Amino acid sequence: MTSRILYTICLSLLSMCTVHSMTSEEKDQLRLQVIDMFKHGYNSYMKYAFPADELMPLSCKGRYRGSEPSRGDIDDALGNFSLTLVDSLDTLAVMGMFDEFEHAVRQVIQYVSFDRDVIVSVFETNIRMIGGLLGGHICAKYIHARHPSHLSWYRDELLVLAHDLGIRLLPAFNTTSGLPLPRVNLRYGIDLTLSKSDQERFTCTACAGTLILEWATLSRLTGNHLFEQYADRAMSYLWERRHRQSNLMGTILNVHSGDWIVRESGIGAGIDSYYEYLFKAYVLLGEKNNDYLSRFEEHYSSIMSYVQRGVAMVNVHMHQPYRSTKNHMDALLAFWPGLQVMAGDIKSAIEMHEMLYQVVQKHKFLPEAFTTDYGIHWKSHPLRPEFVESTYFLYKATGDPHYLEVGRTILTNLEEHTRVPCGYAALSDVSTVQKEDRMDSFVLAETFKYLYLLFDSIPHRYIDIDQFLFTTEAHLLPLNLLLFNINDTLKTEFNRLTLKSIEQYEPRNVSMSERLNERKAKSYQCPAMDDQFQSHQYKENLRQNVRGNQDMTEAITAASKNMEKRNNNASNRRLTAAEFSPDDPVHIIQLKEMGIQLQSLPDGQIQLIHIASTAQSLNDAEDGLHFMQEMIDFMKHTNANENSPLHRIPLSVIPISIPSSKIAFDFPVSTAQFGKQLHGTQGIFAQLYVVQPFSACSQILFSPHVHSRVGIIRRGDCMFIDKARSLEHANAIGGIVIDHNLSLASSTGSIFSMTGDGNNNVHIPLVLMFKDEAFQLLHLLSKQPYLIIYIGDGNYLAESFYAQIDYIESLVDASKRINRRWTYGQHEMIDQKKQCLVISEKLIRFETRIKQYVTRTNNKSLSEISSNTTMDTYRAALDRLIKSVSSDAEQIPSSNSTQQSHDKLYETVSDSKNEP
């Protein structure tokens, strides 16, 4: 079954069981009333405002960018490109106003141009303008195919405009992460100086993650692959930035580094349409893109576990999902029940929609933000469509006449409290219904469109809605894009423009994000087909559970009432503390069933939290209590017993200083439960490099300098395993994490093992060094920029040296290196002109340092440790080296620049040595 058929089933089949408590005459009367309301708003815009972007309904004039007092970020949606007209195109088509639609298309072609010196929001311009142009183009082709007398003159002009606008937005993607900058100048692109400012380098999750529907459609209609490629890359990068334990997303992040700026997670403003586009991208693009579905399912499960509190959806910390960040919700989250309908979770959709309806009944409109006790937090209401949207999808899925009555309430309130002689005015205060001189384009594009569809008793009256997918701005995109081909002449022109845009933009975007998850086929069902939903009484019972509650967070939902008890038998034996491993995903699932969550701390450690109410059953909750007590006792025993399997003997970091100092020393370091293990085996030798960004929580800068080196990074901001992944992606061979907590020290026995996130896909070693030792290492590094260190078990130092002696010589004596240079997919070998079997003096001094360390630690000579290993062995190894090729893919920075970099870092650490 294809995703398109599945989507149609989820939304359509249940409507067969409709009980018509509202007569068809009543519905048709309400439908005609919606048309009248839309015409009043649309005609007012065309009469008083066009070609301005928006109508000012109280002033009866148009709002042009720059001619009215600035409203801040709100005005970023305006570009002096007739926004409201473009946004309204497919609403005209859906309502069957074909003559007016054809006239509107001509107006857009004649008046709309994007060669303007104006800075616009990439997000808003995409969903409103590109989405509006695509929706208009699709409807024009659809109408002409079924009504040949209309639009016979149309030659895909709206698609040409959409392509031109897309090209003008492409410079926003000139970032190291692949995330788009929030704003772009339509004529001049990006001011690189401005793009580094705080205002321009931060973007919201929804802003970067709400492109794939429009841009994939644009790519597939025009043949320009860049649009879909860039949008998909941004989506993949966002997925990588999720918190690996909670699977939640933050709200605002840095487009260059990927660092989270605001770590609040929810489903409202700043993040809403990211989740919507994950699911809809799977529906639109088909099963080959099923990783969108798997991502959505992971996010959805976490949202329903952490963000949902009763029937409320409150923001939480993405890293500490049991901590709420506020006690109010914003109106944008009202889209969620509609998305739940499409995803098949009808029960939850009914309950949350009823909660929202209780707010509407209390205040007539949904305030811009409201509290969990149904009070007003932000009192404005710009006539948003999200609640109408969810009402429409619930009625379409269930056929329950209750939602027609909800729609009647919305319609009546709009007509009574927001209609003015020149259109419909937003409300600045829902409690006093005070009006504001504002009518956003989405009022015509979405609010009236969804109201019309709700009351349309003939779903296929003008356009077969079931053959289309709605964007977040309610624009129509076809589920079968192949039905909307363009002519050969236009295809040739698009190909020419594609090649030109590739030459201009593609070389700048060199940091393609790799997808961490393999594509895997997943079956997906529509739970809405359950027989119980044929009963309107059942749905009324679900709503009744929500009514009468004074606090949304205390509402008892169907999911919590009908929690199934797990059979407590031998096949489901409880996990014990001694068996538990934080890297085993099965163990993580078992803990979750017992109501135990792993919470990542800022310093990279984890802690276990038991919340009995989140367990799958009472028996599971009781098992969780026993597990927690076991873990407390087990950890006490582990810390006291060096023979415990969890007691990890620390490794060593040994600087091999040349020229040699009088004292040979090493630094004990903590190990990781993931990555390459160095206990009881040979260690690694490498030079050091101080990584940028220092946290290594995002893509490593200057990665050629990190290649084949051990990266020095600081603790904090993300999990240890995330840091290791960043280092490995930059081709480092290991990492040293510098601790910042002076209360922890190796001298006090504070060695512990760093944990992962259950997905052990790291292959390099990572160790943690406490601050006192790190200060000494950095001091030494500041004096010797090309210092070589050994990481591993000190007992294997000599063995590691002689086993890796050919590689070590390439480190201590750069003149011995053999380089491999890659150019455009072919390699060119640059061999040394002169090679000999003379042992380097530097290597001899290096060996002396090894002897000093071994003699000091083991009180016996090097010959006793490795009696069978001599420098003759090295000569044989060198013979093999001459016949082979060793690779060196990095360009070593100059000695002076490296020295200055290390000196600066040393001074920074020195200044902060005594800070808490």
Tab-separated table of C-alpha atoms in Angstrom, residues 512-894:
chain	number	residue	atom	x	y	z
A	512	MET	CA	26.825	17.773	3.443
A	513	SER	CA	25.326	16.296	6.617
A	514	GLU	CA	25.478	12.505	6.708
A	515	ARG	CA	22.392	10.637	7.812
A	516	LEU	CA	23.013	8.559	10.906
A	517	ASN	CA	20.049	6.235	10.486
A	518	GLU	CA	19.795	3.721	7.652
A	519	ARG	CA	16.662	3.839	5.561
A	520	LYS	CA	14.418	1.013	6.617
A	521	ALA	CA	10.961	0.037	5.464
A	522	LYS	CA	8.263	0.308	8.093
A	523	SER	CA	4.645	-0.719	7.885
A	524	TYR	CA	2.200	1.869	9.116
A	525	GLN	CA	-1.434	1.397	10.018
A	526	CYS	CA	-4.272	3.754	10.681
A	527	PRO	CA	-5.695	3.111	14.158
A	528	ALA	CA	-8.627	5.352	13.256
A	529	MET	CA	-10.218	2.304	11.611
A	530	ASP	CA	-10.982	0.843	15.042
A	531	ASP	CA	-14.689	-0.070	15.287
A	532	GLN	CA	-15.133	1.928	18.459
A	533	PHE	CA	-14.852	5.178	16.491
A	534	GLN	CA	-18.050	4.351	14.646
A	535	SER	CA	-19.826	5.245	17.861
A	536	HIS	CA	-20.235	8.973	18.375
A	537	GLN	CA	-21.052	8.189	22.016
A	538	TYR	CA	-17.560	6.752	22.469
A	539	LYS	CA	-16.055	9.986	21.161
A	540	GLU	CA	-18.372	11.998	23.391
A	541	ASN	CA	-17.129	9.981	26.379
A	542	LEU	CA	-13.546	10.891	25.487
A	543	ARG	CA	-14.480	14.566	25.393
A	544	GLN	CA	-16.423	14.252	28.640
A	545	ASN	CA	-13.224	13.166	30.396
A	546	VAL	CA	-11.715	16.541	29.544
A	547	ARG	CA	-14.638	18.768	30.491
A	548	GLY	CA	-14.954	20.146	33.972
A	549	ASN	CA	-11.251	19.978	34.818
A	550	GLN	CA	-9.866	23.101	36.415
A	551	ASP	CA	-6.313	22.179	35.432
A	552	MET	CA	-5.460	20.623	32.073
A	553	THR	CA	-2.436	18.842	33.519
A	554	GLU	CA	-4.661	16.835	35.884
A	555	ALA	CA	-7.036	15.527	33.218
A	556	ILE	CA	-7.283	11.735	32.999
A	557	THR	CA	-6.899	10.740	29.356
A	558	ALA	CA	-8.007	7.513	27.737
A	559	ALA	CA	-4.407	6.461	27.315
A	560	SER	CA	-3.731	6.682	31.041
A	561	LYS	CA	-7.052	5.041	31.995
A	562	ASN	CA	-6.617	2.076	29.707
A	563	MET	CA	-2.969	1.325	30.467
A	564	GLU	CA	-2.457	-2.373	29.972
A	565	LYS	CA	-0.798	-4.450	32.665
A	566	ARG	CA	2.103	-6.531	31.545
A	567	ASN	CA	2.170	-10.213	32.473
A	568	ASN	CA	4.826	-10.637	35.132
A	569	ASN	CA	6.131	-14.060	34.170
A	570	ALA	CA	9.458	-15.760	33.533
A	571	SER	CA	9.607	-14.606	29.918
A	572	ASN	CA	9.513	-10.969	31.128
A	573	ARG	CA	11.983	-11.320	33.982
A	574	ARG	CA	12.919	-7.966	35.442
A	575	LEU	CA	16.278	-6.431	34.563
A	576	THR	CA	18.656	-6.352	37.541
A	577	ALA	CA	21.101	-3.598	38.444
A	578	ALA	CA	24.075	-5.932	37.977
A	579	GLU	CA	22.978	-6.713	34.404
A	580	PHE	CA	22.225	-3.133	33.391
A	581	SER	CA	24.321	-1.436	30.690
A	582	PRO	CA	23.474	2.124	29.537
A	583	ASP	CA	24.760	1.243	26.065
A	584	ASP	CA	22.209	-1.550	25.571
A	585	PRO	CA	19.063	-0.187	23.851
A	586	VAL	CA	17.030	-3.169	25.085
A	587	HIS	CA	17.898	-2.242	28.669
A	588	ILE	CA	16.820	1.358	28.040
A	589	ILE	CA	13.434	0.102	26.833
A	590	GLN	CA	13.072	-2.136	29.892
A	591	LEU	CA	13.823	0.788	32.194
A	592	LYS	CA	11.237	2.919	30.421
A	593	GLU	CA	8.626	0.209	30.962
A	594	MET	CA	9.397	0.378	34.691
A	595	GLY	CA	9.004	4.170	34.696
A	596	ILE	CA	12.751	4.839	34.851
A	597	GLN	CA	14.308	7.421	32.574
A	598	LEU	CA	17.973	8.158	31.881
A	599	GLN	CA	18.649	11.860	32.197
A	600	SER	CA	21.801	13.379	30.725
A	601	LEU	CA	23.540	15.920	32.951
A	602	PRO	CA	25.467	18.901	31.550
A	603	ASP	CA	28.778	17.318	32.589
A	604	GLY	CA	28.084	14.200	30.515
A	605	GLN	CA	27.105	11.911	33.381
A	606	ILE	CA	23.709	10.245	33.558
A	607	GLN	CA	21.298	9.765	36.385
A	608	LEU	CA	18.303	7.485	36.769
A	609	ILE	CA	14.917	8.996	37.603
A	610	HIS	CA	11.953	6.868	38.611
A	611	ILE	CA	8.440	8.238	38.049
A	612	ALA	CA	5.950	5.524	38.880
A	613	SER	CA	3.105	7.144	36.934
A	614	THR	CA	4.988	6.689	33.654
A	615	ALA	CA	5.410	2.929	34.085
A	616	GLN	CA	3.389	0.613	31.846
A	617	SER	CA	1.600	-0.988	34.788
A	618	LEU	CA	1.511	-1.048	38.569
A	619	ASN	CA	3.665	-4.171	38.528
A	620	ASP	CA	6.207	-2.411	36.330
A	621	ALA	CA	6.256	0.588	38.661
A	622	GLU	CA	6.954	-1.705	41.607
A	623	ASP	CA	9.747	-3.399	39.641
A	624	GLY	CA	11.207	0.037	39.020
A	625	LEU	CA	11.372	0.762	42.752
A	626	HIS	CA	13.194	-2.525	43.361
A	627	PHE	CA	15.619	-1.783	40.521
A	628	MET	CA	16.435	1.689	41.908
A	629	GLN	CA	17.182	0.257	45.360
A	630	GLU	CA	19.327	-2.450	43.803
A	631	MET	CA	21.247	0.152	41.832
A	632	ILE	CA	21.966	2.204	44.955
A	633	ASP	CA	23.309	-0.851	46.793
A	634	PHE	CA	25.158	-2.088	43.728
A	635	MET	CA	26.973	1.207	43.149
A	636	LYS	CA	28.096	1.316	46.790
A	637	HIS	CA	29.538	-2.166	46.362
A	638	THR	CA	31.084	-1.287	42.999
A	639	ASN	CA	32.927	1.751	44.314
A	640	ALA	CA	34.394	-0.279	47.165
A	641	ASN	CA	35.303	-3.365	45.132
A	642	GLU	CA	38.064	-3.068	42.585
A	643	ASN	CA	37.196	-6.518	41.262
A	644	SER	CA	33.760	-5.331	40.204
A	645	PRO	CA	33.128	-5.548	36.432
A	646	LEU	CA	32.063	-1.885	36.480
A	647	HIS	CA	35.234	-0.721	38.204
A	648	ARG	CA	37.354	0.643	35.364
A	649	ILE	CA	41.109	0.914	35.951
A	650	PRO	CA	42.157	4.328	34.645
A	651	LEU	CA	44.327	4.606	31.554
A	652	SER	CA	47.233	6.986	31.168
A	653	VAL	CA	48.107	9.902	28.957
A	654	ILE	CA	51.905	10.010	28.749
A	655	PRO	CA	53.593	13.037	27.126
A	656	ILE	CA	56.754	12.035	25.263
A	657	SER	CA	58.671	15.292	25.573
A	658	ILE	CA	61.653	15.998	23.315
A	659	PRO	CA	64.124	17.357	24.362
A	660	SER	CA	63.713	15.188	27.393
A	661	SER	CA	63.100	16.677	30.786
A	662	LYS	CA	64.468	15.234	33.978
A	663	ILE	CA	61.096	13.897	35.067
A	664	ALA	CA	59.020	11.354	33.141
A	665	PHE	CA	55.374	11.560	34.164
A	666	ASP	CA	51.892	10.439	33.179
A	667	PHE	CA	48.325	11.590	33.767
A	668	PRO	CA	45.593	9.165	34.850
A	669	VAL	CA	42.407	9.551	32.806
A	670	SER	CA	38.875	8.201	32.972
A	671	THR	CA	37.684	5.925	30.173
A	672	ALA	CA	34.491	5.567	28.181
A	673	GLN	CA	32.045	2.695	27.933
A	674	PHE	CA	31.912	3.266	24.188
A	675	GLY	CA	34.451	3.505	21.406
A	676	LYS	CA	37.821	1.772	21.106
A	677	GLN	CA	38.918	0.111	24.355
A	678	LEU	CA	42.613	0.330	25.303
A	679	HIS	CA	42.681	-1.759	28.489
A	680	GLY	CA	45.096	-4.689	28.330
A	681	THR	CA	46.270	-3.906	24.799
A	682	GLN	CA	48.432	-1.526	22.808
A	683	GLY	CA	47.721	2.165	23.046
A	684	ILE	CA	47.969	4.959	20.486
A	685	PHE	CA	50.600	7.629	19.756
A	686	ALA	CA	49.593	10.962	18.265
A	687	GLN	CA	50.087	14.699	18.232
A	688	LEU	CA	47.514	16.959	19.852
A	689	TYR	CA	45.175	19.574	18.462
A	690	VAL	CA	42.872	21.938	20.355
A	691	VAL	CA	39.506	21.550	18.661
A	692	GLN	CA	37.203	24.348	17.542
A	693	PRO	CA	34.499	24.630	18.723
A	694	PHE	CA	36.036	23.674	22.046
A	695	SER	CA	32.905	21.785	23.160
A	696	ALA	CA	32.938	19.587	20.011
A	697	CYS	CA	29.138	19.527	20.205
A	698	SER	CA	28.819	20.503	16.562
A	699	GLN	CA	30.759	20.113	13.350
A	700	ILE	CA	34.521	20.487	13.873
A	701	LEU	CA	36.078	23.505	12.183
A	702	PHE	CA	39.424	23.239	10.352
A	703	SER	CA	39.010	19.462	10.292
A	704	PRO	CA	42.208	18.854	8.222
A	705	HIS	CA	44.209	19.952	11.283
A	706	VAL	CA	42.417	17.351	13.414
A	707	HIS	CA	43.091	14.531	10.942
A	708	SER	CA	45.117	11.694	12.573
A	709	ARG	CA	45.525	13.701	15.777
A	710	VAL	CA	44.035	13.453	19.250
A	711	GLY	CA	41.581	16.292	19.735
A	712	ILE	CA	41.516	18.244	23.001
A	713	ILE	CA	37.970	19.291	23.901
A	714	ARG	CA	36.146	20.539	26.965
A	715	ARG	CA	33.443	18.892	28.973
A	716	GLY	CA	29.807	20.060	28.875
A	717	ASP	CA	27.020	21.182	26.501
A	718	CYS	CA	26.376	17.701	25.101
A	719	MET	CA	26.934	14.022	25.793
A	720	PHE	CA	30.408	12.502	25.719
A	721	ILE	CA	29.476	10.234	22.836
A	722	ASP	CA	28.298	13.227	20.775
A	723	LYS	CA	31.759	14.746	21.207
A	724	ALA	CA	33.368	11.479	20.121
A	725	ARG	CA	31.159	11.366	17.022
A	726	SER	CA	32.216	14.904	16.075
A	727	LEU	CA	35.890	14.007	16.473
A	728	GLU	CA	35.560	10.801	14.488
A	729	HIS	CA	33.718	12.645	11.724
A	730	ALA	CA	36.748	14.984	11.509
A	731	ASN	CA	39.035	11.904	11.265
A	732	ALA	CA	40.652	12.338	14.664
A	733	ILE	CA	42.131	9.116	16.085
A	734	GLY	CA	41.124	9.890	19.661
A	735	GLY	CA	39.971	12.561	22.075
A	736	ILE	CA	40.846	13.996	25.479
A	737	VAL	CA	37.989	15.672	27.315
A	738	ILE	CA	39.130	18.350	29.769
A	739	ASP	CA	37.053	18.518	32.930
A	740	HIS	CA	36.110	21.847	34.486
A	741	ASN	CA	35.111	20.713	37.970
A	742	LEU	CA	37.809	21.362	40.583
A	743	SER	CA	35.937	19.244	43.128
A	744	LEU	CA	36.791	16.158	41.085
A	745	ALA	CA	40.382	14.948	40.904
A	746	SER	CA	42.215	11.721	40.202
A	747	SER	CA	44.002	12.074	43.542
A	748	THR	CA	40.684	11.662	45.372
A	749	GLY	CA	39.735	8.524	43.468
A	750	SER	CA	37.109	10.312	41.356
A	751	ILE	CA	37.779	8.204	38.290
A	752	PHE	CA	34.585	7.105	36.556
A	753	SER	CA	33.532	5.676	33.219
A	754	MET	CA	31.912	7.949	30.622
A	755	THR	CA	28.637	6.563	29.289
A	756	GLY	CA	27.053	6.661	25.854
A	757	ASP	CA	23.487	6.868	24.616
A	758	GLY	CA	22.838	3.239	23.750
A	759	ASN	CA	23.988	3.614	20.137
A	760	ASN	CA	27.655	2.641	20.184
A	761	ASN	CA	28.705	3.689	16.697
A	762	VAL	CA	32.035	5.258	17.722
A	763	HIS	CA	35.357	3.588	16.895
A	764	ILE	CA	37.947	5.923	18.443
A	765	PRO	CA	39.011	6.075	22.112
A	766	LEU	CA	37.835	8.941	24.310
A	767	VAL	CA	39.287	9.710	27.749
A	768	LEU	CA	38.537	12.347	30.378
A	769	MET	CA	41.302	14.284	32.132
A	770	PHE	CA	40.664	16.266	35.309
A	771	LYS	CA	41.514	19.945	35.390
A	772	ASP	CA	44.736	19.820	37.385
A	773	GLU	CA	46.318	17.320	34.993
A	774	ALA	CA	44.852	19.112	31.978
A	775	PHE	CA	46.482	22.359	33.128
A	776	GLN	CA	49.878	20.668	33.180
A	777	LEU	CA	49.358	19.047	29.766
A	778	LEU	CA	48.288	22.301	28.155
A	779	HIS	CA	51.237	24.099	29.716
A	780	LEU	CA	53.543	21.528	28.150
A	781	LEU	CA	51.711	21.790	24.834
A	782	SER	CA	52.116	25.567	24.831
A	783	LYS	CA	55.886	25.044	24.976
A	784	GLN	CA	55.968	22.173	22.459
A	785	PRO	CA	53.266	22.551	19.788
A	786	TYR	CA	54.165	19.189	18.195
A	787	LEU	CA	54.194	17.274	21.448
A	788	ILE	CA	53.486	13.559	21.032
A	789	ILE	CA	51.456	11.706	23.624
A	790	TYR	CA	50.629	8.084	24.307
A	791	ILE	CA	47.103	7.093	25.388
A	792	GLY	CA	46.591	3.660	26.851
A	793	ASP	CA	47.736	1.198	29.457
A	794	GLY	CA	51.180	2.234	30.722
A	795	ASN	CA	52.241	-1.403	30.944
A	796	TYR	CA	51.979	-1.641	27.154
A	797	LEU	CA	53.962	1.510	26.359
A	798	ALA	CA	57.134	-0.254	25.214
A	799	GLU	CA	55.280	-2.915	23.267
A	800	SER	CA	53.198	-0.230	21.558
A	801	PHE	CA	56.332	1.759	20.690
A	802	TYR	CA	58.110	-1.058	18.891
A	803	ALA	CA	54.960	-2.318	17.198
A	804	GLN	CA	54.190	1.135	15.805
A	805	ILE	CA	57.726	2.387	15.308
A	806	ASP	CA	57.381	3.090	11.597
A	807	TYR	CA	54.353	5.274	12.225
A	808	ILE	CA	56.008	6.968	15.222
A	809	GLU	CA	59.001	8.025	13.144
A	810	SER	CA	56.659	9.851	10.791
A	811	LEU	CA	55.459	11.805	13.830
A	812	VAL	CA	58.838	12.667	15.355
A	813	ASP	CA	60.603	13.412	12.066
A	814	ALA	CA	58.469	15.106	9.428
A	815	SER	CA	61.162	14.626	6.792
A	816	LYS	CA	60.466	10.889	6.870
A	817	ARG	CA	56.875	11.280	5.819
A	818	ILE	CA	55.452	10.043	2.564
A	819	ASN	CA	52.493	12.167	1.511
A	820	ARG	CA	49.412	11.283	-0.461
A	821	ARG	CA	47.617	14.132	-2.136
A	822	TRP	CA	44.093	13.721	-3.550
A	823	THR	CA	42.916	15.962	-6.347
A	824	TYR	CA	39.491	15.639	-8.012
A	825	GLY	CA	39.163	11.951	-7.236
A	826	GLN	CA	42.658	10.924	-8.389
A	827	HIS	CA	45.719	10.690	-6.191
A	828	GLU	CA	49.199	11.864	-6.901
A	829	MET	CA	52.076	10.310	-4.948
A	830	ILE	CA	54.787	12.689	-3.854
A	831	ASP	CA	57.629	10.449	-2.693
A	832	GLN	CA	60.739	11.535	-0.944
A	833	LYS	CA	63.681	11.933	-3.272
A	834	LYS	CA	65.976	10.459	-0.717
A	835	GLN	CA	65.389	7.640	1.753
A	836	CYS	CA	67.915	5.701	3.804
A	837	LEU	CA	68.156	3.192	6.605
A	838	VAL	CA	69.794	5.587	9.054
A	839	ILE	CA	67.873	5.737	12.304
A	840	SER	CA	66.732	9.274	13.056
A	841	GLU	CA	68.339	11.014	16.017
A	842	LYS	CA	64.870	12.244	16.984
A	843	LEU	CA	63.589	8.690	17.093
A	844	ILE	CA	66.527	7.644	19.294
A	845	ARG	CA	65.722	10.471	21.724
A	846	PHE	CA	62.087	9.401	21.638
A	847	GLU	CA	63.109	5.858	22.551
A	848	THR	CA	65.132	7.279	25.441
A	849	ARG	CA	62.018	8.912	26.817
A	850	ILE	CA	60.197	5.586	26.603
A	851	LYS	CA	63.007	3.944	28.540
A	852	GLN	CA	62.884	6.654	31.213
A	853	TYR	CA	59.183	6.151	31.764
A	854	VAL	CA	59.364	2.366	31.875
A	855	THR	CA	62.366	2.401	34.189
A	856	ARG	CA	60.647	4.780	36.561
A	857	THR	CA	57.331	2.951	36.650
A	858	ASN	CA	58.479	-0.651	36.621
A	859	ASN	CA	61.980	-0.274	38.099
A	860	LYS	CA	63.499	-2.467	35.420
A	861	SER	CA	65.315	-1.869	32.189
A	862	LEU	CA	63.754	-1.604	28.803
A	863	SER	CA	65.654	-4.684	27.626
A	864	GLU	CA	63.953	-6.769	30.300
A	865	ILE	CA	60.549	-5.634	29.136
A	866	SER	CA	61.151	-6.254	25.477
A	867	SER	CA	64.173	-8.503	25.219
A	868	ASN	CA	63.149	-9.738	21.795
A	869	THR	CA	62.606	-6.255	20.412
A	870	THR	CA	65.639	-4.280	19.241
A	871	MET	CA	66.388	-1.517	16.836
A	872	ASP	CA	67.184	-4.278	14.325
A	873	THR	CA	63.472	-4.987	14.365
A	874	TYR	CA	62.916	-1.391	13.438
A	875	ARG	CA	65.304	-1.643	10.492
A	876	ALA	CA	63.159	-4.465	9.118
A	877	ALA	CA	60.077	-2.390	9.694
A	878	LEU	CA	61.688	0.519	7.851
A	879	ASP	CA	62.391	-1.745	4.899
A	880	ARG	CA	58.705	-2.533	4.765
A	881	LEU	CA	57.894	1.137	5.103
A	882	ILE	CA	59.942	2.036	2.028
A	883	LYS	CA	57.975	-0.470	-0.010
A	884	SER	CA	54.628	0.777	1.242
A	885	VAL	CA	52.792	4.044	1.275
A	886	SER	CA	51.726	5.845	4.414
A	887	SER	CA	49.052	8.459	4.095
A	888	ASP	CA	49.062	11.926	5.552
A	889	ALA	CA	45.851	13.670	4.588
A	890	GLU	CA	46.474	16.817	6.618
A	891	GLN	CA	48.214	20.096	5.967
A	892	ILE	CA	50.265	20.854	9.080
A	893	PRO	CA	49.863	24.447	10.242
A	894	SER	CA	52.951	26.581	10.566
